[in-house]
Amino acid sequence: MASPRLPSHLQLLLTDEPVLDVYASGPWRVPDGLYKEMRERAVAFNADERAVVLTRRLSDFYGPGTSAAGAELWSLLTFLLGAGSIRAGNRGDVDFELLGDLLADPETPVRHPLAWFSQGGRWRPPGLWLPEPAGDDPERRAVMFELGRAGLDVLAGLAPLEERRLALAGLFDRFQERPDLRELAMSTPRDRLEEVWAAELTEDELAVLPELAGPVAYLTWACDGLAAAHGRLSRAARGAEPFEVAFARLLAAGEITEAPAELAVPLGADGYADVADRLAAETGDFEPDLWQPRLRAWLARGLVAGEADACRAWLDMAARVTGAVQGLPGVAVNPRCRLPVGHFQEDLRRLFALRRVANPLRDSLAGHPVGRPSARDEVEAMAAGDEIEAEPVVGQPELVRAMRVALADRAAGRRPVRMLIAGPEGTGRTDATDLLAESLARLGAVRSALWISDQSFASLGVSEAVMWLSSRVRECAEARLLLVVDDLERLASAERCGPAAVEELRRLLARSPSLDVVALCRANGDRRLLDLNPALVRAFDVVRTRDLAEEGLAEHFRRAVARRGASAAPDVARAAGVLLVRTSPRGNL
C-alpha cells in the first residue's frame, strides 16, 4: 500500500514559512514585509481627515487615537475573513497583525502554527452603524461611503481574501457610478440599508459573499457545505455517524439546546425533525470531552484516506453553521464551539511531516508479507515499467519514461532526481511531481516534499532572496525533503531578484549533489530559462508535456468519476473526451 500523502497545495502547512491559512481558500505564504506595509497603510488610513466629521465615542476596544476610519477598517477586515470561518497558520492572527495599532490594549499576535481563529464578520453598509441622527445625515453617510470604499483598497494584497474584496469593491463602485443607486444608498432608512445593498448583488457575487443573502440563506449555504463534506468523508473514512446525528452533536457542542425553526429550510421537514429529536435526546447527557476526541479520530482517518480537503471543509462549515445558529435570528456570530481544529492541525503535521527512518531489517530479511513488495522493489518495478499502486500520469508517455529512468537511477544510488517539467496547465505536471515524491518516500530517499513558488520572491530584494533560498535548500538537505520549485521561469523573471535567485539556485544545486529536485514551468518556460541561465537548465533532465487529446481527457473523466464511487461506460467517457477537447482551455480545467 502507498503511504498517505498530503495534497501539494497543502504542503506549505508542513513548513515554518509565514503562512495565512484561510480554510476556505487554502494556505498562502505571506510575502516578506507585506504585513508591515499593510500595518503602515492602516495607520495612515486611520488618520484620514474625512473621518473628522464622523467623530463619535467608540467602544473601549479601540484606542483613544482610533477614528471612525480605523473602526471601519477593522469591520471590513473581519467581514472579508468570512462569518464564522476558520483561519489558521503562524500568521493567521491577521487582524492583530495588521490593525493592532488601533486597539486600546494591543496584544502580541499569536504566531503558533497550531493556533486557529474565527470571527463574526458582519458587514454594515455605509451609515448603518452611525447613531441617529448622524446615520441618516446624507453628508455623513456619503463620507462613510467614501471611507468604506477606500478601506477596501487599504486591505489589498491578501490573496486569500482578494476575491471577496474585489466583489465588495465592485458593489461599492456600482452604487457610486449609478445615480439611482447612490441616491438609495444616501436616503434609504437605516433599517432597510442591508436589504437595498444586497438586492444589487449578482448571483456570482452572492456565491463569493454568501453572508449578504441574509441569516437564513447563509445558514442554508453552510449546512449544504457541511452535508457535502460529511458525505465525502463518510465514504472515505470508517466510523462516520449519520449526518443528522453528527449535526445534532455539533449543535450540542455549541451549547444549543433546541433546534431553531430556521434549520427546517436547509434540512427539510424530515431532516429537521430528526435533528430536533436527536438534539433533545443529547441534551443533558452530551459530553463534549468525549465527542471531541471521537471527531478528531474520524478526521484523522479522513486524512490518511487522502481527504485532507474534505476534512478542512467539514471543520470550516461546522464552525460557520455553529456561528450562524448562535446568531439567529440575526447574523452569524463568532462561533463558540469545541471543534478540535488545533488537534486536527497537530494530526496533519504528525501524520505527514514525520521523518522516515530506514530499517535495514526490512530489506535484509527475507520476510516480506506474501504479495507485498518492499519499498525499493516498488520503485524498481516502476523503473522497469511494471504497474505499481500509484496512478500513472495520463497521456504523457515521454514524462513517464523519464520518471522511470530517474527513479531507477535513484534506486541504484547513481544520482538524485533532477527533473524540469515544462508544459501547459492541466497536463499532469503536478500529478507527476506528487507521484515522484510518493515513490521517493517509499524508497526511503525523502520523507515528503517542500514546495516553493515565485510568490515567495515577489517582495524580496537580492540579498533577502539569496538567504531565503539558501535556507530552504539547507532545510531540504538536512530533513531529506524533495525540493519542488513551481513556476521556475516566473521566479527567474521577478523584477527585483529573479536573475540572482536562479543563479543562487544553480549554485546551491551544485553544492548539494544528493538533493532531489523537481522544477515546474509553463509551456516554453524551459526555453525562456535557457536564455536567462543555461547552466541551470543543464542541471536538470528536461521533459515537456503536451495538451491532452480525446483519449487522455476521456481517461481523466473516467478516473474522476471513479474517485467519486461511480463508473463511466466507455462510450460516455469517450463522449466526455470529445466535449473536453472542444472546450476552450481555462487554467487547469
XYZ file of C-alpha atoms in Angstrom:
589
model
C 0.000 0.000 0.000
C 1.187 3.509 -0.773
C 1.865 5.768 2.190
C -0.720 8.519 2.746
C 0.286 11.826 1.252
C -0.789 15.425 1.622
C -2.031 17.247 -1.499
C 0.608 19.504 -2.981
C -1.367 22.703 -2.327
C -1.326 21.913 1.413
C 2.384 21.089 1.664
C 3.048 24.655 2.836
C 1.433 23.680 6.156
C 4.377 21.394 6.908
C 6.922 24.205 6.708
C 7.868 27.029 9.040
C 7.183 29.690 6.407
C 4.949 32.654 7.362
C 1.516 31.283 6.438
C -2.023 32.662 6.445
C -4.351 29.678 6.117
C -7.953 30.677 5.463
C -9.554 27.232 5.289
C -11.970 28.272 2.536
C -9.136 29.165 0.145
C -6.105 27.244 1.419
C -2.716 28.137 2.898
C -0.865 31.133 1.499
C 2.758 32.109 2.007
C 2.730 35.708 3.283
C 5.306 37.719 1.301
C 8.054 39.140 3.483
C 7.314 42.709 4.534
C 3.655 42.674 3.428
C 2.106 42.753 6.907
C 4.396 45.635 7.902
C 3.447 47.584 4.777
C -0.284 46.990 5.357
C 0.024 47.981 9.018
C 1.544 51.293 7.930
C -1.275 51.745 5.418
C -3.821 51.153 8.177
C -2.244 53.747 10.483
C -2.280 56.308 7.659
C -5.901 55.497 6.812
C -6.911 55.904 10.467
C -5.660 59.498 10.251
C -7.794 60.287 7.166
C -9.164 63.800 7.674
C -12.517 62.843 6.165
C -13.269 60.874 9.336
C -13.332 64.057 11.466
C -16.970 64.682 10.592
C -17.806 61.198 11.924
C -16.206 61.687 15.335
C -18.085 59.704 17.955
C -17.333 57.656 21.049
C -16.154 54.227 20.040
C -16.162 51.166 22.258
C -13.375 50.690 24.783
C -11.978 48.022 22.448
C -10.351 50.772 20.350
C -7.526 53.040 21.424
C -8.087 56.745 22.140
C -6.495 57.736 18.834
C -8.670 55.462 16.695
C -11.063 57.250 14.370
C -14.217 56.059 12.642
C -11.993 55.248 9.657
C -9.931 52.845 11.774
C -13.049 51.212 13.200
C -14.418 50.793 9.674
C -11.170 49.121 8.611
C -11.436 46.575 11.441
C -15.048 45.851 10.445
C -14.109 45.382 6.781
C -11.236 43.010 7.547
C -13.270 40.759 9.842
C -16.040 40.610 7.224
C -13.634 39.686 4.430
C -12.278 36.817 6.567
C -15.763 35.230 6.482
C -18.533 34.975 9.073
C -17.658 32.091 11.380
C -14.948 30.833 9.033
C -11.746 29.185 10.240
C -8.329 30.679 9.671
C -5.026 29.399 10.962
C -1.315 29.415 10.219
C 1.530 31.097 12.076
C 0.358 34.400 10.559
C -3.331 33.620 10.941
C -3.900 36.235 13.663
C -4.168 38.682 10.795
C -6.447 41.262 12.431
C -3.996 41.814 15.300
C -1.048 41.610 12.876
C -2.428 44.433 10.704
C -4.628 46.537 12.968
C -3.133 46.133 16.440
C -2.120 49.817 16.497
C -5.816 50.793 16.573
C -6.653 48.922 19.771
C -6.754 50.094 23.370
C -4.906 47.016 24.563
C -2.965 45.678 21.578
C -1.930 42.089 22.096
C 1.111 40.424 20.631
C -0.156 38.464 17.596
C -0.323 34.707 18.131
C 2.177 33.009 15.820
C 1.855 29.373 16.824
C 1.443 27.035 13.818
C -1.365 25.098 15.542
C -3.401 28.135 16.609
C -6.709 28.880 14.898
C -9.124 31.790 14.831
C -12.615 32.802 13.773
C -14.809 35.890 13.830
C -18.376 37.163 13.445
C -17.698 39.377 10.479
C -20.934 41.297 9.890
C -20.769 43.826 7.076
C -22.530 47.122 7.708
C -23.464 49.293 4.710
C -22.334 52.937 4.970
C -24.352 54.694 7.629
C -25.714 51.620 9.402
C -23.505 51.761 12.470
C -23.621 55.549 12.966
C -26.022 56.619 15.735
C -29.055 58.743 14.984
C -29.263 61.382 13.691
C -25.771 61.070 12.156
C -26.633 57.777 10.465
C -29.408 59.420 8.458
C -27.456 62.538 7.574
C -26.627 62.365 3.815
C -23.314 64.199 4.278
C -22.049 61.830 6.948
C -23.368 58.809 5.088
C -21.507 59.964 1.965
C -18.286 60.173 3.979
C -18.858 56.657 5.293
C -19.395 55.511 1.708
C -16.072 57.023 0.602
C -14.187 55.631 3.598
C -15.668 52.175 3.140
C -14.547 52.024 -0.480
C -11.102 53.431 0.334
C -10.720 50.944 3.192
C -11.062 48.079 0.728
C -8.046 49.431 -1.137
C -6.063 49.555 2.112
C -6.690 45.814 2.525
C -5.478 44.876 -0.975
C -2.704 42.306 -1.072
C -4.098 39.428 1.000
C -4.542 36.769 -1.676
C -6.973 34.518 0.291
C -9.359 37.472 0.697
C -8.904 39.058 -2.701
C -11.932 37.528 -4.429
C -14.247 38.717 -1.649
C -12.569 42.128 -1.526
C -12.998 42.662 -5.252
C -16.641 41.546 -5.158
C -17.461 44.038 -2.385
C -15.467 46.776 -4.127
C -17.449 46.118 -7.312
C -20.686 46.591 -5.368
C -19.437 49.920 -3.995
C -18.418 51.018 -7.487
C -21.881 50.272 -8.911
C -23.510 52.359 -6.197
C -21.037 55.131 -6.981
C -21.483 55.054 -10.767
C -25.283 54.792 -10.940
C -27.113 57.905 -9.682
C -30.246 55.932 -8.764
C -28.292 53.533 -6.582
C -26.237 56.282 -4.964
C -29.466 58.095 -4.086
C -30.764 54.899 -2.472
C -27.518 54.494 -0.504
C -27.816 58.051 0.805
C -31.569 58.202 1.543
C -32.795 54.709 2.481
C -33.763 54.380 6.181
C -31.125 52.531 8.153
C -33.342 49.548 8.919
C -33.562 48.789 5.169
C -29.976 49.587 4.147
C -28.737 45.992 4.161
C -31.716 44.899 2.075
C -31.108 47.599 -0.536
C -27.418 46.842 -0.927
C -27.895 43.065 -1.021
C -30.560 43.381 -3.719
C -27.924 44.663 -6.156
C -25.623 41.652 -5.816
C -25.349 39.318 -8.806
C -25.528 35.549 -8.371
C -21.756 35.293 -8.875
C -21.132 37.921 -6.205
C -23.500 36.207 -3.754
C -21.580 32.965 -4.285
C -18.477 34.820 -3.079
C -20.252 36.824 -0.347
C -22.999 34.431 0.858
C -23.424 36.268 4.177
C -25.076 39.152 2.336
C -28.014 36.944 1.313
C -29.291 37.106 4.890
C -29.047 34.938 8.041
C -31.256 32.045 6.865
C -29.704 31.937 3.400
C -26.211 31.918 4.897
C -27.182 29.164 7.333
C -28.561 27.159 4.411
C -25.358 27.700 2.415
C -23.236 26.493 5.344
C -25.464 23.463 6.011
C -25.267 22.447 2.341
C -21.480 22.630 2.503
C -21.342 20.625 5.723
C -23.605 17.926 4.258
C -21.411 17.663 1.148
C -18.202 17.388 3.182
C -19.798 14.856 5.551
C -20.949 12.695 2.661
C -17.499 12.745 1.065
C -15.755 11.818 4.319
C -18.322 9.147 5.189
C -17.438 7.305 2.003
C -13.691 7.536 2.691
C -13.261 7.066 6.446
C -14.701 4.405 8.707
C -16.753 5.259 11.766
C -18.867 8.036 10.266
C -22.054 8.971 12.094
C -25.275 9.568 10.138
C -25.430 13.209 9.116
C -28.405 14.027 11.364
C -26.596 12.539 14.377
C -23.373 14.407 13.627
C -25.330 17.631 13.083
C -27.221 17.325 16.364
C -24.000 16.677 18.268
C -22.367 19.683 16.612
C -25.250 21.822 17.904
C -24.934 20.284 21.358
C -21.203 21.048 21.356
C -22.149 24.684 20.718
C -24.462 24.589 23.782
C -27.555 24.850 21.590
C -30.323 23.003 23.411
C -33.185 23.370 20.914
C -33.080 23.175 17.130
C -34.179 26.582 15.786
C -37.025 26.596 13.272
C -34.743 28.147 10.629
C -32.970 24.778 10.279
C -36.044 23.380 8.545
C -35.063 25.390 5.458
C -31.722 23.630 4.756
C -32.597 20.283 6.365
C -36.153 19.837 5.127
C -39.082 18.887 7.351
C -37.974 15.278 7.932
C -34.312 16.134 8.441
C -35.229 18.923 10.827
C -37.434 16.584 12.868
C -34.630 14.003 13.059
C -32.084 16.597 14.198
C -34.505 18.127 16.714
C -35.303 14.712 18.228
C -31.658 13.733 18.375
C -30.674 17.063 19.944
C -33.378 16.661 22.583
C -32.008 13.203 23.375
C -28.454 14.558 23.648
C -29.376 17.462 25.928
C -28.275 16.761 29.470
C -26.201 13.708 28.566
C -23.905 15.176 25.945
C -20.238 15.170 26.964
C -18.087 17.372 24.717
C -14.917 15.876 26.216
C -15.917 12.530 24.698
C -17.299 13.960 21.443
C -14.187 15.940 20.619
C -11.672 13.029 20.555
C -14.119 10.847 18.566
C -14.456 13.579 15.950
C -10.703 14.115 15.945
C -10.071 10.411 15.328
C -12.583 10.316 12.453
C -10.975 13.323 10.798
C -7.537 11.723 11.203
C -8.852 8.661 9.366
C -10.053 11.035 6.673
C -6.559 12.479 6.407
C -4.898 9.134 5.799
C -7.670 8.262 3.326
C -6.496 11.179 1.178
C -9.358 13.534 2.072
C -7.496 16.419 3.721
C -9.534 18.984 1.775
C -12.831 17.380 2.803
C -11.696 17.302 6.465
C -10.871 21.007 6.345
C -14.174 21.776 4.618
C -16.068 19.829 7.305
C -14.454 21.829 10.096
C -14.877 25.159 8.304
C -18.557 24.563 7.553
C -19.165 23.202 11.055
C -17.784 26.419 12.552
C -19.913 28.529 10.189
C -23.065 26.538 10.992
C -22.401 26.964 14.707
C -21.876 30.716 14.388
C -24.917 31.094 12.145
C -27.221 29.196 14.535
C -25.882 31.012 17.601
C -26.545 34.338 15.889
C -30.197 33.649 14.977
C -32.448 35.451 14.311
C -29.671 37.871 13.468
C -26.434 37.458 11.549
C -23.737 34.888 12.265
C -21.525 35.477 15.305
C -18.060 34.309 16.273
C -18.762 30.597 16.908
C -18.484 29.357 20.471
C -17.698 25.707 19.898
C -15.456 22.800 20.858
C -14.319 21.785 17.380
C -10.911 20.037 17.522
C -9.303 22.328 14.945
C -5.990 22.666 16.755
C -5.801 18.901 17.298
C -6.611 18.334 13.628
C -3.750 20.607 12.614
C -1.461 18.759 15.002
C -2.528 15.433 13.470
C -1.871 16.732 9.964
C 1.713 17.580 10.850
C 2.182 14.399 12.852
C 0.993 12.179 10.017
C 2.642 13.893 7.058
C 5.761 15.641 8.379
C 7.288 12.655 10.081
C 10.888 11.712 9.350
C 11.019 8.188 7.986
C 13.857 6.072 9.357
C 15.020 3.246 7.093
C 15.177 -0.064 8.959
C 17.761 -2.374 7.358
C 15.773 -5.407 8.513
C 13.021 -4.557 6.039
C 15.205 -5.321 3.052
C 17.794 -7.675 4.566
C 15.416 -10.274 5.988
C 13.524 -12.484 3.568
C 10.292 -11.916 5.387
C 8.184 -9.596 3.272
C 4.497 -10.389 3.596
C 3.236 -12.550 0.757
C 2.379 -10.371 -2.230
C 3.769 -7.230 -0.551
C 6.992 -5.907 -2.163
C 9.463 -3.745 -0.294
C 9.659 -0.020 -0.940
C 12.789 -0.498 -3.052
C 11.077 -3.275 -5.027
C 8.110 -0.991 -5.752
C 10.263 1.823 -7.084
C 12.449 -0.502 -9.134
C 9.272 -2.100 -10.531
C 8.148 1.295 -11.754
C 11.539 1.875 -13.321
C 11.199 -1.433 -15.165
C 7.796 -0.430 -16.487
C 5.697 -2.701 -14.256
C 2.483 -1.455 -12.730
C 2.623 -0.069 -9.216
C -0.101 1.119 -6.957
C 0.125 4.843 -7.718
C -1.752 6.138 -10.777
C 0.409 6.732 -13.843
C 0.372 10.160 -15.498
C -2.243 10.250 -18.261
C -1.299 10.947 -21.856
C 2.362 11.842 -21.276
C 4.475 8.814 -22.296
C 7.733 10.814 -22.528
C 7.248 12.076 -18.996
C 6.500 8.587 -17.654
C 9.633 7.196 -19.321
C 11.758 9.998 -17.862
C 10.306 9.357 -14.401
C 11.141 5.642 -14.647
C 14.709 6.380 -15.653
C 15.127 8.941 -12.865
C 13.721 6.590 -10.229
C 15.838 3.683 -11.449
C 18.969 5.824 -11.152
C 17.884 6.972 -7.685
C 17.116 3.432 -6.527
C 20.539 2.263 -7.738
C 22.260 5.162 -5.978
C 23.647 6.593 -9.220
C 22.229 10.145 -8.982
C 19.402 12.136 -7.409
C 16.200 13.093 -9.194
C 16.768 16.365 -11.052
C 13.841 16.954 -13.390
C 12.433 20.067 -15.060
C 8.869 19.506 -16.319
C 7.584 22.157 -18.749
C 4.142 22.295 -20.297
C 0.642 23.786 -20.287
C -1.698 23.748 -17.289
C -3.689 20.559 -16.828
C -1.179 18.218 -18.465
C -0.120 16.224 -15.411
C 2.914 18.151 -14.171
C 1.649 18.296 -10.583
C 0.430 14.675 -10.695
C 3.882 13.591 -11.880
C 5.559 15.545 -9.081
C 3.288 14.014 -6.438
C 3.985 10.546 -7.856
C 7.737 11.152 -7.788
C 7.519 12.361 -4.182
C 5.484 9.317 -3.158
C 7.831 6.917 -4.949
C 10.921 8.516 -3.410
C 9.288 8.328 0.027
C 8.613 4.605 -0.426
C 12.235 4.176 -1.407
C 13.272 5.984 1.783
C 15.110 8.685 -0.165
C 12.863 11.519 1.066
C 10.174 11.843 3.692
C 7.977 14.455 1.949
C 8.128 17.381 -0.462
C 8.729 21.084 0.142
C 7.088 23.337 -2.454
C 8.277 26.863 -3.161
C 6.947 29.221 -5.821
C 7.573 32.570 -7.431
C 5.117 34.205 -4.965
C 7.685 33.796 -2.189
C 10.050 36.140 -4.045
C 7.592 38.857 -5.072
C 8.698 41.378 -2.438
C 12.280 40.221 -1.784
C 15.446 42.071 -2.641
C 18.537 40.275 -3.935
C 20.185 39.560 -0.588
C 16.883 38.514 1.044
C 16.076 36.171 -1.856
C 19.509 34.534 -1.757
C 19.342 33.994 2.009
C 15.755 32.686 1.874
C 16.559 30.242 -0.930
C 19.712 29.063 0.827
C 17.688 28.317 3.972
C 15.109 26.285 2.025
C 17.739 24.213 0.258
C 19.555 23.579 3.532
C 16.253 22.550 5.139
C 15.601 20.061 2.317
C 19.092 18.601 2.510
C 19.044 18.206 6.294
C 15.471 16.876 6.563
C 15.573 14.718 3.407
C 12.863 16.604 1.547
C 12.163 16.700 -2.171
C 12.521 20.332 -3.262
C 9.789 21.337 -5.720
C 10.125 24.732 -7.430
C 6.827 25.777 -9.009
C 6.755 28.300 -11.879
C 10.536 28.487 -12.072
C 10.503 30.725 -15.131
C 8.314 33.249 -13.295
C 10.724 33.192 -10.390
C 13.539 33.926 -12.829
C 11.686 36.953 -14.187
C 10.960 38.513 -10.771
C 11.820 42.181 -11.185
C 13.920 42.705 -8.066
C 15.667 39.395 -7.519
C 14.864 36.903 -10.291
C 18.236 36.500 -12.066
C 20.140 36.432 -8.771
C 17.724 33.873 -7.281
C 18.010 31.373 -10.140
C 21.805 31.732 -10.212
C 21.846 31.046 -6.468
C 19.635 28.023 -7.077
C 22.131 26.718 -9.668
C 24.989 27.217 -7.222
C 23.145 25.528 -4.355
C 22.249 22.513 -6.503
C 25.889 22.132 -7.470
C 26.857 22.205 -3.782
C 24.155 19.663 -2.806
C 24.850 16.668 -5.062
C 22.418 14.338 -3.245
C 19.414 16.696 -3.185
C 16.319 15.596 -5.148
C 14.743 18.494 -7.058
C 11.777 18.874 -9.404
C 11.155 22.203 -11.161
C 7.919 23.083 -12.982
C 7.499 25.584 -15.809
C 4.659 26.732 -18.018
C 4.679 25.947 -21.738
C 8.017 27.019 -23.296
C 9.226 28.118 -19.861
C 12.321 25.935 -20.197
C 13.299 27.805 -23.369
C 12.940 31.171 -21.650
C 15.046 29.856 -18.766
C 17.688 28.722 -21.217
C 18.124 32.327 -22.344
C 18.355 33.557 -18.747
C 20.540 30.865 -17.164
C 21.580 27.999 -19.465
C 23.735 26.347 -16.800
C 20.706 25.964 -14.512
C 18.660 24.282 -17.253
C 21.532 21.876 -17.983
C 21.452 20.778 -14.337
C 18.059 19.157 -14.988
C 16.605 16.449 -17.186
C 14.108 18.500 -19.212
C 10.767 16.894 -20.107
C 7.922 18.622 -21.922
C 4.253 17.763 -21.543
C 1.632 18.348 -24.219
C -2.066 19.137 -24.262
C -4.209 16.024 -23.914
C -6.142 14.566 -26.834
C -9.610 12.990 -26.628
C -8.307 9.678 -25.285
C -6.365 11.267 -22.438
C -9.222 13.556 -21.424
C -11.633 10.612 -21.532
C -9.350 8.733 -19.132
C -9.220 11.719 -16.777
C -13.019 11.861 -16.835
C -13.273 8.119 -16.115
C -10.925 8.451 -13.139
C -12.734 11.496 -11.778
C -15.980 9.515 -11.835
C -14.286 6.517 -10.182
C -12.901 8.684 -7.373
C -16.483 9.612 -6.537
C -17.522 5.988 -6.187
C -19.205 5.607 -9.586
C -18.262 4.324 -13.032
C -18.498 5.691 -16.566
C -19.343 3.489 -19.533
C -16.702 3.554 -22.310
C -18.943 5.442 -24.731
C -19.763 8.023 -22.053
C -16.064 8.549 -21.289
C -15.299 8.911 -24.991
C -18.094 11.472 -25.388
C -16.700 13.398 -22.401
C -13.261 13.385 -24.044
C -14.714 14.821 -27.245
C -16.539 17.578 -25.353
C -13.460 18.470 -23.307
C -11.289 18.743 -26.422
C -13.820 21.169 -27.877
C -13.917 23.224 -24.679
C -11.632 26.241 -24.725
C -8.748 25.811 -22.245
C -9.276 27.668 -18.992
C -6.479 27.373 -16.463
C -6.247 23.831 -15.144
C -9.733 22.780 -16.269
